[in-house]
């Protein structure tokens, strides 16, 4: 395992814990502790946290009669709520975490700039990227691929809580769905597998950033990095 700089993409669902939606304090503290354990292994860490535990534009917007742009803005605000929460939890673990946002909100988080972000990483501060890309019509997966590219990340870890890797079909719906241990970017793009956002895969393919998809509830970040969990996408 030759990884130094990591991009963790964590679904908002990781904060839900035993609740149905929103934020469960136990789930947040557990996640923060696990991130600290990873940090203690000397990695440089950037985190993109989703907002799906609070609001997903494309899912909840239409039901509310809200157009896509505004609905996605609400989704991006949800990532700020999650990001602030995780930042505080990581700080309680004794590690300095910086919250940077692409959606300007200066009283809550510092505005994202590449130069500052790189300085933080080198100083081994954990950087949490909030506000997505700052633009509607994207997801936090795409944002994560973008930040992974900007950081020069050695790997993109997509951390879910629902499935433990990449399957030929949704294993919760299709009993004989086949799990892939390793796939190429092209296979993922050709098969249009829902677990990964295709924009994110395309960017990682161009930048040659390997993607590992794994279930946070099935084991540690380190086990995922060692290849013991989930599925890998590479060239
Ligand atoms: N979002 C957006 N632009 C971005 C990133 C996110 O508009 O660059 C919005 C979008 O509505 C999305 C929501 O924020 O549904 C929450 O992000 P996502 O669904 O990716 O969260 P996750 O599923 O990872 O929890």
mmCIF file of N, CA, C and O and ligand atoms in Angstrom, residues 9-13 49-53 55-58 71-76 79 131-141 143, ligand 1:
data_model
loop_
_atom_site.group_PDB
_atom_site.id
_atom_site.type_symbol
_atom_site.label_atom_id
_atom_site.label_comp_id
_atom_site.label_asym_id
_atom_site.label_seq_id
_atom_site.Cartn_x
_atom_site.Cartn_y
_atom_site.Cartn_z
ATOM 1 N N UNK A 9 -14.550 10.165 0.381
ATOM 2 C CA UNK A 9 -15.906 10.648 0.055
ATOM 3 C C UNK A 9 -16.862 9.867 0.939
ATOM 4 O O UNK A 9 -16.988 8.646 0.803
ATOM 5 N N UNK A 10 -17.481 10.571 1.859
ATOM 6 C CA UNK A 10 -18.354 9.892 2.824
ATOM 7 C C UNK A 10 -19.802 10.334 2.585
ATOM 8 O O UNK A 10 -20.108 11.530 2.587
ATOM 9 N N UNK A 11 -20.670 9.357 2.381
ATOM 10 C CA UNK A 11 -22.083 9.683 2.154
ATOM 11 C C UNK A 11 -22.672 10.311 3.402
ATOM 12 O O UNK A 11 -22.356 9.894 4.524
ATOM 13 N N UNK A 12 -23.569 11.259 3.198
ATOM 14 C CA UNK A 12 -24.257 11.879 4.325
ATOM 15 C C UNK A 12 -24.930 10.829 5.209
ATOM 16 O O UNK A 12 -25.033 10.999 6.435
ATOM 17 N N UNK A 13 -25.319 9.723 4.591
ATOM 18 C CA UNK A 13 -25.986 8.657 5.345
ATOM 19 C C UNK A 13 -25.145 8.137 6.514
ATOM 20 O O UNK A 13 -25.687 7.597 7.473
ATOM 21 N N UNK A 49 -17.923 15.319 2.339
ATOM 22 C CA UNK A 49 -19.052 14.699 3.017
ATOM 23 C C UNK A 49 -20.310 15.066 2.228
ATOM 24 O O UNK A 49 -20.499 16.233 1.873
ATOM 25 N N UNK A 50 -21.148 14.067 1.952
ATOM 26 C CA UNK A 50 -22.387 14.332 1.215
ATOM 27 C C UNK A 50 -23.422 15.040 2.083
ATOM 28 O O UNK A 50 -23.126 15.457 3.210
ATOM 29 N N UNK A 51 -24.611 15.152 1.540
ATOM 30 C CA UNK A 51 -25.679 15.816 2.284
ATOM 31 C C UNK A 51 -26.972 15.026 2.242
ATOM 32 O O UNK A 51 -28.016 15.495 2.699
ATOM 33 N N UNK A 52 -26.875 13.806 1.715
ATOM 34 C CA UNK A 52 -28.077 13.002 1.465
ATOM 35 C C UNK A 52 -28.867 12.640 2.704
ATOM 36 O O UNK A 52 -30.041 12.273 2.602
ATOM 37 N N UNK A 53 -28.265 12.740 3.882
ATOM 38 C CA UNK A 53 -29.007 12.482 5.126
ATOM 39 C C UNK A 53 -29.970 13.619 5.428
ATOM 40 O O UNK A 53 -30.844 13.494 6.285
ATOM 41 N N UNK A 55 -30.769 16.390 2.599
ATOM 42 C CA UNK A 55 -31.486 16.818 1.389
ATOM 43 C C UNK A 55 -30.726 16.439 0.132
ATOM 44 O O UNK A 55 -29.523 16.703 0.028
ATOM 45 N N UNK A 56 -31.426 15.796 -0.780
ATOM 46 C CA UNK A 56 -30.874 15.536 -2.121
ATOM 47 C C UNK A 56 -31.758 16.259 -3.125
ATOM 48 O O UNK A 56 -32.948 15.965 -3.230
ATOM 49 N N UNK A 57 -31.158 17.204 -3.837
ATOM 50 C CA UNK A 57 -31.925 18.048 -4.744
ATOM 51 C C UNK A 57 -32.812 17.273 -5.687
ATOM 52 O O UNK A 57 -34.017 17.524 -5.799
ATOM 53 N N UNK A 58 -32.221 16.306 -6.353
ATOM 54 C CA UNK A 58 -32.948 15.618 -7.420
ATOM 55 C C UNK A 58 -34.089 14.763 -6.870
ATOM 56 O O UNK A 58 -35.087 14.513 -7.527
ATOM 57 N N UNK A 71 -33.162 23.490 -5.559
ATOM 58 C CA UNK A 71 -33.135 22.236 -4.788
ATOM 59 C C UNK A 71 -31.679 21.812 -4.548
ATOM 60 O O UNK A 71 -31.309 21.394 -3.445
ATOM 61 N N UNK A 72 -30.854 21.951 -5.569
ATOM 62 C CA UNK A 72 -29.443 21.585 -5.398
ATOM 63 C C UNK A 72 -28.731 22.541 -4.451
ATOM 64 O O UNK A 72 -27.822 22.140 -3.710
ATOM 65 N N UNK A 73 -29.146 23.794 -4.453
ATOM 66 C CA UNK A 73 -28.545 24.727 -3.479
ATOM 67 C C UNK A 73 -28.878 24.287 -2.051
ATOM 68 O O UNK A 73 -28.029 24.354 -1.161
ATOM 69 N N UNK A 74 -30.097 23.813 -1.862
ATOM 70 C CA UNK A 74 -30.463 23.308 -0.526
ATOM 71 C C UNK A 74 -29.573 22.102 -0.191
ATOM 72 O O UNK A 74 -29.062 21.970 0.925
ATOM 73 N N UNK A 75 -29.376 21.238 -1.187
ATOM 74 C CA UNK A 75 -28.500 20.078 -0.978
ATOM 75 C C UNK A 75 -27.093 20.506 -0.599
ATOM 76 O O UNK A 75 -26.465 19.936 0.310
ATOM 77 N N UNK A 76 -26.585 21.533 -1.269
ATOM 78 C CA UNK A 76 -25.228 22.001 -0.946
ATOM 79 C C UNK A 76 -25.165 22.575 0.469
ATOM 80 O O UNK A 76 -24.175 22.405 1.181
ATOM 81 N N UNK A 79 -24.654 19.932 2.918
ATOM 82 C CA UNK A 79 -23.263 19.467 3.091
ATOM 83 C C UNK A 79 -22.486 20.393 4.034
ATOM 84 O O UNK A 79 -21.554 19.961 4.692
ATOM 85 N N UNK A 131 -20.091 22.326 0.707
ATOM 86 C CA UNK A 131 -20.717 23.128 -0.353
ATOM 87 C C UNK A 131 -20.571 22.515 -1.730
ATOM 88 O O UNK A 131 -20.820 23.190 -2.735
ATOM 89 N N UNK A 132 -20.181 21.247 -1.780
ATOM 90 C CA UNK A 132 -20.024 20.578 -3.076
ATOM 91 C C UNK A 132 -19.089 21.358 -3.973
ATOM 92 O O UNK A 132 -18.105 21.959 -3.512
ATOM 93 N N UNK A 133 -19.414 21.372 -5.256
ATOM 94 C CA UNK A 133 -18.623 22.157 -6.209
ATOM 95 C C UNK A 133 -19.027 23.626 -6.161
ATOM 96 O O UNK A 133 -18.405 24.470 -6.804
ATOM 97 N N UNK A 134 -20.133 23.902 -5.458
ATOM 98 C CA UNK A 134 -20.689 25.267 -5.461
ATOM 99 C C UNK A 134 -21.680 25.460 -6.598
ATOM 100 O O UNK A 134 -22.259 26.540 -6.737
ATOM 101 N N UNK A 135 -21.865 24.418 -7.390
ATOM 102 C CA UNK A 135 -22.758 24.515 -8.565
ATOM 103 C C UNK A 135 -23.817 23.427 -8.524
ATOM 104 O O UNK A 135 -23.529 22.287 -8.139
ATOM 105 N N UNK A 136 -25.021 23.801 -8.973
ATOM 106 C CA UNK A 136 -26.069 22.772 -9.069
ATOM 107 C C UNK A 136 -25.751 21.792 -10.191
ATOM 108 O O UNK A 136 -24.798 22.006 -10.947
ATOM 109 N N UNK A 137 -26.533 20.749 -10.278
ATOM 110 C CA UNK A 137 -26.399 19.713 -11.323
ATOM 111 C C UNK A 137 -25.166 18.848 -11.130
ATOM 112 O O UNK A 137 -24.772 18.124 -12.032
ATOM 113 N N UNK A 138 -24.530 18.951 -9.967
ATOM 114 C CA UNK A 138 -23.416 18.044 -9.664
ATOM 115 C C UNK A 138 -23.756 17.280 -8.389
ATOM 116 O O UNK A 138 -24.710 17.608 -7.688
ATOM 117 N N UNK A 139 -22.954 16.291 -8.094
ATOM 118 C CA UNK A 139 -23.130 15.553 -6.839
ATOM 119 C C UNK A 139 -21.837 15.698 -6.038
ATOM 120 O O UNK A 139 -20.817 16.170 -6.551
ATOM 121 N N UNK A 140 -21.883 15.214 -4.813
ATOM 122 C CA UNK A 140 -20.657 15.285 -4.018
ATOM 123 C C UNK A 140 -19.630 14.247 -4.496
ATOM 124 O O UNK A 140 -18.452 14.383 -4.192
ATOM 125 N N UNK A 141 -20.073 13.233 -5.232
ATOM 126 C CA UNK A 141 -19.094 12.299 -5.833
ATOM 127 C C UNK A 141 -18.237 13.052 -6.851
ATOM 128 O O UNK A 141 -17.014 12.899 -6.898
ATOM 129 N N UNK A 143 -17.750 16.231 -6.948
ATOM 130 C CA UNK A 143 -16.924 17.167 -6.171
ATOM 131 C C UNK A 143 -15.710 16.437 -5.602
ATOM 132 O O UNK A 143 -14.588 16.948 -5.639
HETATM 133 N N1 LIG B 1 -25.040 19.166 -4.703
HETATM 134 C C1 LIG B 1 -24.934 20.073 -5.759
HETATM 135 N N2 LIG B 1 -23.706 20.328 -6.284
HETATM 136 C C2 LIG B 1 -22.579 19.722 -5.860
HETATM 137 C C3 LIG B 1 -22.682 18.774 -4.811
HETATM 138 C C4 LIG B 1 -23.922 18.515 -4.250
HETATM 139 O O1 LIG B 1 -25.920 20.655 -6.191
HETATM 140 O O2 LIG B 1 -21.489 20.009 -6.382
HETATM 141 C C5 LIG B 1 -26.353 18.960 -4.052
HETATM 142 C C6 LIG B 1 -27.262 17.972 -4.771
HETATM 143 O O3 LIG B 1 -28.585 18.395 -4.635
HETATM 144 C C7 LIG B 1 -27.049 16.690 -3.952
HETATM 145 C C8 LIG B 1 -26.926 17.253 -2.551
HETATM 146 O O4 LIG B 1 -26.155 18.453 -2.741
HETATM 147 O O5 LIG B 1 -28.128 15.796 -4.058
HETATM 148 C C9 LIG B 1 -26.255 16.363 -1.553
HETATM 149 O O6 LIG B 1 -25.142 15.720 -2.117
HETATM 150 P P1 LIG B 1 -25.142 14.156 -2.467
HETATM 151 O O7 LIG B 1 -26.476 13.734 -2.948
HETATM 152 O O8 LIG B 1 -24.001 13.907 -3.378
HETATM 153 O O9 LIG B 1 -24.856 13.535 -1.019
HETATM 154 P P2 LIG B 1 -24.618 12.024 -0.553
HETATM 155 O O10 LIG B 1 -25.499 11.138 -1.392
HETATM 156 O O11 LIG B 1 -23.187 11.701 -0.805
HETATM 157 O O12 LIG B 1 -24.941 12.025 0.896
#
